[in-house]
PDB file of C-alpha atoms and ligand atoms in Angstrom:
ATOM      1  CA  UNK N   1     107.722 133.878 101.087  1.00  0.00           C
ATOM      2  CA  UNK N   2     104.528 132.103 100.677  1.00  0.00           C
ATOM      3  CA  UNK N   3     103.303 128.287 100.469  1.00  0.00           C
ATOM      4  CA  UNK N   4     100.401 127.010  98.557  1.00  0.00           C
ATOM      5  CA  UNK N   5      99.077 123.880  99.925  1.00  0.00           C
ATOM      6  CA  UNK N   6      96.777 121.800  97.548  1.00  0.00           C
ATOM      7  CA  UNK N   7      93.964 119.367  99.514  1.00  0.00           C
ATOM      8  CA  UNK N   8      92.860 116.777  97.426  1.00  0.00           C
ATOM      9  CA  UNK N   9      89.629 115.459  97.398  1.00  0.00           C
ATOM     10  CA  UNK N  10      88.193 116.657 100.978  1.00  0.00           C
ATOM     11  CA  UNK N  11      84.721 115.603 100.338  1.00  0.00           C
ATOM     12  CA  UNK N  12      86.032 112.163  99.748  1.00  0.00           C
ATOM     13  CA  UNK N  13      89.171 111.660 101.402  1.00  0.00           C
ATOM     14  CA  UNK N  14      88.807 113.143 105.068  1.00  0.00           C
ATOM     15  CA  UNK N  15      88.734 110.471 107.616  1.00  0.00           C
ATOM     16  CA  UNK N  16      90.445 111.135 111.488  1.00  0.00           C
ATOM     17  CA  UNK N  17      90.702 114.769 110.908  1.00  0.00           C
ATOM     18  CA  UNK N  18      93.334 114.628 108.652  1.00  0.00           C
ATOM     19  CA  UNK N  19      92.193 117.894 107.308  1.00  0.00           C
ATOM     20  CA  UNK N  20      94.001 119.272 110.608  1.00  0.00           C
ATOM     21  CA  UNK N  21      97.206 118.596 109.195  1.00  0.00           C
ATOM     22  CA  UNK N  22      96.737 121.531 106.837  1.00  0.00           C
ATOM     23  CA  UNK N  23      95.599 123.867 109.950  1.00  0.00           C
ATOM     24  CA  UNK N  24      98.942 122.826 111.205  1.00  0.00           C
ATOM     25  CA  UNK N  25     101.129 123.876 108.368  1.00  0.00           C
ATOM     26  CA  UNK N  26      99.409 126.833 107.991  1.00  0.00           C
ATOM     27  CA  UNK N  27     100.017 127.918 111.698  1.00  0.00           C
ATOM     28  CA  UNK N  28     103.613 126.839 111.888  1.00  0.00           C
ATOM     29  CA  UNK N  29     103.892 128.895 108.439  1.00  0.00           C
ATOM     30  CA  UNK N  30     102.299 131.897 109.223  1.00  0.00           C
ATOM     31  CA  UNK N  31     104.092 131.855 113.014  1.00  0.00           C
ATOM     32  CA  UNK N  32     107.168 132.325 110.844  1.00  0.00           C
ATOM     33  CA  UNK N  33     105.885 134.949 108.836  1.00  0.00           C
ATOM     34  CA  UNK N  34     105.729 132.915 106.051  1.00  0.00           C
ATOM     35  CA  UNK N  35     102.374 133.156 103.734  1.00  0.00           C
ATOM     36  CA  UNK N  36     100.113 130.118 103.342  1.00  0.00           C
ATOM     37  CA  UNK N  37      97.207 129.491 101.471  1.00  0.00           C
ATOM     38  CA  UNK N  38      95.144 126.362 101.278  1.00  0.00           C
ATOM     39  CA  UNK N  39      92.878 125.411  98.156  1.00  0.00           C
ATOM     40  CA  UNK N  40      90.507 122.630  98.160  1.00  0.00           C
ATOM     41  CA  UNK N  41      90.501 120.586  95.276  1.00  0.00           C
ATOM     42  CA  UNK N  42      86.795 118.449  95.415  1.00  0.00           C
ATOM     43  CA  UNK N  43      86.144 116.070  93.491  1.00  0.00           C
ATOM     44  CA  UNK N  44      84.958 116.751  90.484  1.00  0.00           C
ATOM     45  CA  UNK N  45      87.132 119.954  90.723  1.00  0.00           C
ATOM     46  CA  UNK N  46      90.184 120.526  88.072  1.00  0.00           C
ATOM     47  CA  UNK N  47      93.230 120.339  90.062  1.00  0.00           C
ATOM     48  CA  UNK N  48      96.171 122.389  88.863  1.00  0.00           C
ATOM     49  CA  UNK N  49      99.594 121.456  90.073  1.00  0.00           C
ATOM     50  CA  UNK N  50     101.255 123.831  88.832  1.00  0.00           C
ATOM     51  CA  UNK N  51     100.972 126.296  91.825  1.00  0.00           C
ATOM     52  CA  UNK N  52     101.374 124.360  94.324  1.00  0.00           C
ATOM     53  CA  UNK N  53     104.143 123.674  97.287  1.00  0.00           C
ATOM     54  CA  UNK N  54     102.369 120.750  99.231  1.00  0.00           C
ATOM     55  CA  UNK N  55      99.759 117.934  98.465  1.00  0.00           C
ATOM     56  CA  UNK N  56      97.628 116.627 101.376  1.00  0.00           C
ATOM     57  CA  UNK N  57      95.544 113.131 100.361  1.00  0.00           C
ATOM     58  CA  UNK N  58      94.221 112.414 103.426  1.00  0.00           C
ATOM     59  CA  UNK N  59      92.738 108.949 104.311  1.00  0.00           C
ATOM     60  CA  UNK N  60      89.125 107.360 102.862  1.00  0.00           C
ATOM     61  CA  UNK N  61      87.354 104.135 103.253  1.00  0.00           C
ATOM     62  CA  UNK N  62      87.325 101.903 100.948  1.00  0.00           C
ATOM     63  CA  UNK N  63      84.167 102.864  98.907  1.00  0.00           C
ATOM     64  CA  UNK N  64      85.661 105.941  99.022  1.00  0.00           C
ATOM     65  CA  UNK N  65      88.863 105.313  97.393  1.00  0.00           C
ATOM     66  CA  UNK N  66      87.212 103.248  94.609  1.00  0.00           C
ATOM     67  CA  UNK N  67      85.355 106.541  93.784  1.00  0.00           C
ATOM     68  CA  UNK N  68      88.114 108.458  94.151  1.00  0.00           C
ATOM     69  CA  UNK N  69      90.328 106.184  91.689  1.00  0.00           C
ATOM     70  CA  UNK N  70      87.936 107.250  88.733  1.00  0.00           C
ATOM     71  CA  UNK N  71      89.305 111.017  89.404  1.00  0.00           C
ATOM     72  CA  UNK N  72      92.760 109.937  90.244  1.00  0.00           C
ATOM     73  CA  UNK N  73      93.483 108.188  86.138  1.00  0.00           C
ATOM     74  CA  UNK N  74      92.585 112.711  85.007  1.00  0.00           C
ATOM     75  CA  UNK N  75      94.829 113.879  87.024  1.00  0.00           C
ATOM     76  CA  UNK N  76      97.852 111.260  87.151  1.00  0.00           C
ATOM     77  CA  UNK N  77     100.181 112.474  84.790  1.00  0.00           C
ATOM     78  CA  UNK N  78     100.060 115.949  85.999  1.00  0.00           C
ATOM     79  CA  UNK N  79     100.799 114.375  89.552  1.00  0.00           C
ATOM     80  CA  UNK N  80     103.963 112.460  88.389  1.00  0.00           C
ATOM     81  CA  UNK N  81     105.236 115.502  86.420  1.00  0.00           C
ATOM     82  CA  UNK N  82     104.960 117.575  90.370  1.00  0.00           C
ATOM     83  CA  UNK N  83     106.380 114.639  92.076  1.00  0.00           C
ATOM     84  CA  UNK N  84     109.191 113.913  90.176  1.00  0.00           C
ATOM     85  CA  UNK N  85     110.008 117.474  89.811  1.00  0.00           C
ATOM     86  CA  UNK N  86     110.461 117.555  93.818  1.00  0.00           C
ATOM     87  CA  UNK N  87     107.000 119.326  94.449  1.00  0.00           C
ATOM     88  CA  UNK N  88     106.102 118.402  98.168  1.00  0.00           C
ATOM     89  CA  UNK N  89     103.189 115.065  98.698  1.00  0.00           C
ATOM     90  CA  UNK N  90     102.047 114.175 102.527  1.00  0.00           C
ATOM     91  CA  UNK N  91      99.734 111.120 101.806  1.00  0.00           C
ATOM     92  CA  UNK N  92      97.730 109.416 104.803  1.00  0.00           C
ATOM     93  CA  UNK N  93      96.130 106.492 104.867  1.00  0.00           C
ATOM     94  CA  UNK N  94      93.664 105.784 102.078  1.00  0.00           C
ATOM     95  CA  UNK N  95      95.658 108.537 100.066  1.00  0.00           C
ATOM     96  CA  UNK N  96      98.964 106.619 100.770  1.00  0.00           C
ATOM     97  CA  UNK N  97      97.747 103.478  99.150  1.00  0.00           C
ATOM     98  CA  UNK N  98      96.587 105.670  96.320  1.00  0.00           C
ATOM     99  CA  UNK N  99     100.291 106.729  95.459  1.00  0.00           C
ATOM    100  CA  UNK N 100     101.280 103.216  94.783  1.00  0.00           C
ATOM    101  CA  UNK N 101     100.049 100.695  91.929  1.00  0.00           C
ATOM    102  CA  UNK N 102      97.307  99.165  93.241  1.00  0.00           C
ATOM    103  CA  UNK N 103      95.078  98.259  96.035  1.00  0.00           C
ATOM    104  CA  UNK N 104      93.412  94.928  95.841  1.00  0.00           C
ATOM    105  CA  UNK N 105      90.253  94.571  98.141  1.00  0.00           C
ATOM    106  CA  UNK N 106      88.184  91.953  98.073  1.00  0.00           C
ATOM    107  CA  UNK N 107      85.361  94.074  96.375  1.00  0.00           C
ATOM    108  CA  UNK N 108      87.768  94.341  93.457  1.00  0.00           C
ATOM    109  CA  UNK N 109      90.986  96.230  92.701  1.00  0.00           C
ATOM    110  CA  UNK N 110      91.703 100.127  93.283  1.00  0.00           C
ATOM    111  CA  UNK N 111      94.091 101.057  90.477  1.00  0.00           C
ATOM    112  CA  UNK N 112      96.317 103.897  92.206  1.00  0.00           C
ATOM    113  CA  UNK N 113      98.499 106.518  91.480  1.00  0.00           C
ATOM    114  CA  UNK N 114     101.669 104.417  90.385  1.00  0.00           C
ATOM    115  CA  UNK N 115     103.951 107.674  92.023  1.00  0.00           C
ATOM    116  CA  UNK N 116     105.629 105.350  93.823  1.00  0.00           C
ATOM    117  CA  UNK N 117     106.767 101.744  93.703  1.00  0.00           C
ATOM    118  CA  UNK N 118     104.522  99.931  96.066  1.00  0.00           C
ATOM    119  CA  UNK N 119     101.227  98.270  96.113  1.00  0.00           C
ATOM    120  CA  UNK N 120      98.560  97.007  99.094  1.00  0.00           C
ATOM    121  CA  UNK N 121      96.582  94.076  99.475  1.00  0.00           C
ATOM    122  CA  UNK N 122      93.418  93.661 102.071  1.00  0.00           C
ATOM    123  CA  UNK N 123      94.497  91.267 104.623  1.00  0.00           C
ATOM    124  CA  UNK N 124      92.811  89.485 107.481  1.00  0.00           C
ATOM    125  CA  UNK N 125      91.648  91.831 110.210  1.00  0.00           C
ATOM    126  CA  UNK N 126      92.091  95.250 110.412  1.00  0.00           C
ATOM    127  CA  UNK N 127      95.313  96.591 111.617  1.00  0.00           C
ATOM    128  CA  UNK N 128      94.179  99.127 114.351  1.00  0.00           C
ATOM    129  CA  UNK N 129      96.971 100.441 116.957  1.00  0.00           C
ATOM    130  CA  UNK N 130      98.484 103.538 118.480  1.00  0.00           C
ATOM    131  CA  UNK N 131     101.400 103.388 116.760  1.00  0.00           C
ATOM    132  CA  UNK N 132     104.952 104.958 117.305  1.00  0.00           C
ATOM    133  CA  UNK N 133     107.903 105.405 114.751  1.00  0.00           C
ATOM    134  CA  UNK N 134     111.575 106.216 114.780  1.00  0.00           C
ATOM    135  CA  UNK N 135     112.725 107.720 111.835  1.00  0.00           C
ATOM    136  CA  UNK N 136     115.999 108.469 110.681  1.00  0.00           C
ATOM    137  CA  UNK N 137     114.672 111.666 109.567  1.00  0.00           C
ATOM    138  CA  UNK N 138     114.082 112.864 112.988  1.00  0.00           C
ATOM    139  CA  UNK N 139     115.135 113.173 116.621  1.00  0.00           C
ATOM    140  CA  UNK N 140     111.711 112.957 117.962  1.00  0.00           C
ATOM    141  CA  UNK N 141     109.745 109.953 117.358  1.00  0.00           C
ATOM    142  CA  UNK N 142     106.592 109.755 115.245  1.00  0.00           C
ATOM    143  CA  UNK N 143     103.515 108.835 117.223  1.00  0.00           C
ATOM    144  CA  UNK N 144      99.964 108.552 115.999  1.00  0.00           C
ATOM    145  CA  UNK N 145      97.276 106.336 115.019  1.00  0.00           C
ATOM    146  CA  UNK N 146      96.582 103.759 112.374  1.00  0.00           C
ATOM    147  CA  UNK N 147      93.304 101.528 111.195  1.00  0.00           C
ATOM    148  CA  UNK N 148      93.908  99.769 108.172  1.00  0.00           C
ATOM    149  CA  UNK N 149      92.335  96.529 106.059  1.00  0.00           C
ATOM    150  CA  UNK N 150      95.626  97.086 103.401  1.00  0.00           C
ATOM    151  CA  UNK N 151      98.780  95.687 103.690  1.00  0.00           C
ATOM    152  CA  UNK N 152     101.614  97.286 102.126  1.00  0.00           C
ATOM    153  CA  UNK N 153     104.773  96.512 100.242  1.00  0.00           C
ATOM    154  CA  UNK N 154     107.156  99.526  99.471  1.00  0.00           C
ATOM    155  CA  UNK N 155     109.548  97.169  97.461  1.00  0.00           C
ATOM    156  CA  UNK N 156     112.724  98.750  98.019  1.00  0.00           C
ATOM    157  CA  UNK N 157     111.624 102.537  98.539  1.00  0.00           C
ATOM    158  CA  UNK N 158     113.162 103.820 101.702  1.00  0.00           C
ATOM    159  CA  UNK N 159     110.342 103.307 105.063  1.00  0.00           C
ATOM    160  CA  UNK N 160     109.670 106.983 107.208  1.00  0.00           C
ATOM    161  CA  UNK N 161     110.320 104.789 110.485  1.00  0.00           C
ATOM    162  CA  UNK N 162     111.123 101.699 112.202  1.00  0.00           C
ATOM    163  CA  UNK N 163     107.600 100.713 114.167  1.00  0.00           C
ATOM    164  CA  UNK N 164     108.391 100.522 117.787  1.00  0.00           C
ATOM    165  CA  UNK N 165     105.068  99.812 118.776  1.00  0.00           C
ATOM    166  CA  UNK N 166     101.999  99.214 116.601  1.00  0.00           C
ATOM    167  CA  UNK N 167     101.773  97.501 112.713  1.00  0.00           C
ATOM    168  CA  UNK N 168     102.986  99.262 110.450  1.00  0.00           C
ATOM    169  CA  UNK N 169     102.828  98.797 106.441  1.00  0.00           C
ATOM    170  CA  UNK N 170     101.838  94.903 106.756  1.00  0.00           C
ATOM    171  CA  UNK N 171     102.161  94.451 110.569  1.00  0.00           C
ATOM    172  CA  UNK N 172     105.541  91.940 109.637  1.00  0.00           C
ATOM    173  CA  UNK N 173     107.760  94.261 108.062  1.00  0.00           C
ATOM    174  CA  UNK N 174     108.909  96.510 111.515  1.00  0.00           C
ATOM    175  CA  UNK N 175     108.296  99.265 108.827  1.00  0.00           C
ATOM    176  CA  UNK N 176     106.199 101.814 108.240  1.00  0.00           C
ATOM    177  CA  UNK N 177     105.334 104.323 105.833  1.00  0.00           C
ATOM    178  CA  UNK N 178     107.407 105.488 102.749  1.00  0.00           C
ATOM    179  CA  UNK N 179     109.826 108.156 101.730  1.00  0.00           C
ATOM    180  CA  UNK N 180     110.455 109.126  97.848  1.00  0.00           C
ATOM    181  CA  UNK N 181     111.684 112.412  96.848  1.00  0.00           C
ATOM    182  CA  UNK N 182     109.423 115.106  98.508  1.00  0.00           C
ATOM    183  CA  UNK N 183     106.914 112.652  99.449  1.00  0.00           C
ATOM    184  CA  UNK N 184     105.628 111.252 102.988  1.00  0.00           C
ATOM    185  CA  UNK N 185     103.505 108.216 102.573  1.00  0.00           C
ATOM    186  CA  UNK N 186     101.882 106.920 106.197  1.00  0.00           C
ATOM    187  CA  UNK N 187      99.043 105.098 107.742  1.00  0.00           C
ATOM    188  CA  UNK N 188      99.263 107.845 110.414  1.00  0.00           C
ATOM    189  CA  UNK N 189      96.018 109.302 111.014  1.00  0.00           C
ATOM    190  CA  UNK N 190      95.360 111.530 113.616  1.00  0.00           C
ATOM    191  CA  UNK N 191      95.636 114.374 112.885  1.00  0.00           C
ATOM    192  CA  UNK N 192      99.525 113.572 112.271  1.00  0.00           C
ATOM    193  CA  UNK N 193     101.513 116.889 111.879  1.00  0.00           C
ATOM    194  CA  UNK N 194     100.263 118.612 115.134  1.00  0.00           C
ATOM    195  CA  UNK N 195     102.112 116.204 117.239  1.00  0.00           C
ATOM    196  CA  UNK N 196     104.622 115.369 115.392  1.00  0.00           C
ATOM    197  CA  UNK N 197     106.708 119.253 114.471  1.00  0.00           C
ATOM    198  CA  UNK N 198     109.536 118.323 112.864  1.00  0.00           C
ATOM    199  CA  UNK N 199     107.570 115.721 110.358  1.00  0.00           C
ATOM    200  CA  UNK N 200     105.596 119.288 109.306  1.00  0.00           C
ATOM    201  CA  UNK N 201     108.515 121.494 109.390  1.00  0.00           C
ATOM    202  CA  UNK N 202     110.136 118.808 107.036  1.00  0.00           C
ATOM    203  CA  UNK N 203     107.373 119.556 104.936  1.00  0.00           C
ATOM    204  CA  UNK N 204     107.728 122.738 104.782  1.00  0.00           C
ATOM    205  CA  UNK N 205     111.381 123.227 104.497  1.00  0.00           C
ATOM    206  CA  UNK N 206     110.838 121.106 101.395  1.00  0.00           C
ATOM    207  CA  UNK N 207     108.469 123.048  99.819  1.00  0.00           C
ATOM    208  CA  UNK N 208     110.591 126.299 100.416  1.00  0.00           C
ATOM    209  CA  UNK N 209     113.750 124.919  99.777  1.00  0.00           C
ATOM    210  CA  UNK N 210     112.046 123.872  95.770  1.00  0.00           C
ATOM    211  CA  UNK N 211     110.600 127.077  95.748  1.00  0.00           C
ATOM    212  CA  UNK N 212     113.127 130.003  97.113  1.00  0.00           C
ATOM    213  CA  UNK N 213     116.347 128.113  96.718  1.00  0.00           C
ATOM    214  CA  UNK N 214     118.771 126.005  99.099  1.00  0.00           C
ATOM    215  CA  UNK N 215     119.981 128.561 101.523  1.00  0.00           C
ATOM    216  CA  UNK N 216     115.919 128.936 103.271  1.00  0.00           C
ATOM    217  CA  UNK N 217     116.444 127.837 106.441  1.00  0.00           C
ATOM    218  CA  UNK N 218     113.675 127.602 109.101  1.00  0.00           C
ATOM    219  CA  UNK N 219     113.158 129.801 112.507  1.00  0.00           C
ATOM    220  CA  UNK N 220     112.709 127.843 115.784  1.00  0.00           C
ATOM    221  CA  UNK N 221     109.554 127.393 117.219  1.00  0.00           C
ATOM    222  CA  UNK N 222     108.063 127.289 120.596  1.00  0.00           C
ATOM    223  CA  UNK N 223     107.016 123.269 120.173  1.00  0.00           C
ATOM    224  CA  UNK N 224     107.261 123.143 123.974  1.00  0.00           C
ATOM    225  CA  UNK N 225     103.589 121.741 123.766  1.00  0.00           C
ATOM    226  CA  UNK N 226     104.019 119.755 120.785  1.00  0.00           C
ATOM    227  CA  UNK N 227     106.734 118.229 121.993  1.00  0.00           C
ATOM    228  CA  UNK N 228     104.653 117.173 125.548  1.00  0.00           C
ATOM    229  CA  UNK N 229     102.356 115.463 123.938  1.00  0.00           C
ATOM    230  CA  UNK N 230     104.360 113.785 121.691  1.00  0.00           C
ATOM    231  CA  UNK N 231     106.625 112.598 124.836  1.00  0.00           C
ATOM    232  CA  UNK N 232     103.100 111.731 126.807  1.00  0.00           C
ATOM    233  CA  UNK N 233     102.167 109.269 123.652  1.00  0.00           C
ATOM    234  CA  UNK N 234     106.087 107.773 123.622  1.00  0.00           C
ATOM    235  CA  UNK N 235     105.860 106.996 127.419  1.00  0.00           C
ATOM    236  CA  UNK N 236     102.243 105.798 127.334  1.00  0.00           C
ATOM    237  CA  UNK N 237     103.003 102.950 124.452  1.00  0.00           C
ATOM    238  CA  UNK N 238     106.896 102.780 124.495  1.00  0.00           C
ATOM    239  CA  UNK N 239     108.717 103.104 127.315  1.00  0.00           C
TER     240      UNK N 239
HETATM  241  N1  LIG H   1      90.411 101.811 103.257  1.00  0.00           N
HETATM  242  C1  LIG H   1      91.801 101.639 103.570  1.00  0.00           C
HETATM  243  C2  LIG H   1      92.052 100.418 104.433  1.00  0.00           C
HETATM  244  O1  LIG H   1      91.184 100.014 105.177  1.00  0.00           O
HETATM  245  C3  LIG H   1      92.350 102.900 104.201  1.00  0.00           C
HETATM  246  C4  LIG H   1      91.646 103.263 105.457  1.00  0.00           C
HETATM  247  C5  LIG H   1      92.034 104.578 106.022  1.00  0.00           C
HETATM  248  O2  LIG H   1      92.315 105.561 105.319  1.00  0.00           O
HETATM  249  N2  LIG H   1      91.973 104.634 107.349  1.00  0.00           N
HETATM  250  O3  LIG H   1      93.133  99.857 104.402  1.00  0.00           O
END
């Protein structure tokens, strides 16, 4: 078996380290035997969806995402046609906002992705917390990092997690992040998947599951250390 993992837009979109989320799936792929590939889409590269198993946008500021919207309007269609066809999206950040309609700053409006039913607005003060989740998707909880101007509103798309400490999408909500079809939208920086194994391994099940049918199932991993630091960051802000 073998993954493809697209990046999109390094050069622009690469704040926190989010480019170590790929490192992760890669590892936890290739620790299974599986194959994985990454290809780095730049920006005024041609992306081509068609062989890929998982998107990474990572997070950007915001001149960054206004340049990055220019690119976004070539390549939409060919993005909905993936994402509605199941392919496999993990969007951070700057690349989360991106997914939804629009992202109103008060140096104008972003126009996004429109993948998913949501938009953001710039609010007062920047949200900026370690921030912990629990997700129904999950036993373990999500932990990581957010710093965000945008507030968002997922309408009535399904969150990743309830916050249990930190912001969240608008710092009101409780929620945070979104779920729709194969996608992961999250303000999450971090780098996110290390810590948090069974958000990647979701991932990557995913992507397998579209790929080599229903019946893939997953070998267990040693997460012994994974799982220590993502108890250390629980019992630091939670508990
Ligand atoms: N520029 C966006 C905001 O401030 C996203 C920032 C980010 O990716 N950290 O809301």
């Amino acid at each position: 078996m073998k993954l493809t993992i697209g990046h999109l837009y390094p050069d622009l979109l690469n704040l926190y380290g989010d480019r170590g989320n790929i490192q992760c799936l890669m590892k936890r792929c290739q620790w299974r035997g599986i194959e994985a590939e990454t290809i780095a889409f730049e920006s005024n590269d041609r992306v081509d969806f068609s062989g890929l198993d998982i998107v990474l946008l990572g997070g950007g500021s915001d001149r960054e995402q206004m340049l990055v919207c220019e690119k976004l309007k070539e390549i939409r269609d060919d993005f909905k046609s993936y994402v509605e066809s199941d392919g496999v999206v993990i969007a951070i950040c700057g690349g989360y906002q991106l997914l939804g309609k629009y992202y109103k700053t008060d140096q104008g409006t972003i126009t996004g992705l429109e993948l998913v039913d949501m938009y953001t607005e710039q609010g007062e003060g920047r949200l900026i917390h370690n921030i912990v989740l629990k997700s129904e998707l999950f036993d373990m909880p999500i932990v990581g990092f957010e710093n965000h101007g945008g507030r968002t509103c997922i309408q009535n798309n399904k969150p990743l997690g309830k916050v249990l400490t930190g912001a969240g999408n608008d710092g009101t909500s409780g929620y945070e992040g979104v779920v729709y079809r194969n996608v992961i939208g999250t303000y999450l920086h971090g780098p996110l998947l290390p810590k948090n194994p069974q958000l990647a391994d979701w991932l990557i099940l995913r992507a397998l599951k579209k790929k080599y049918g229903e019946e893939v199932e997953l070998t267990d991993l040693d997460d012994t250390q994974e799982k220590e630091a993502n108890d250390y960051i629980y019992k630091r802000f939670v508990k």
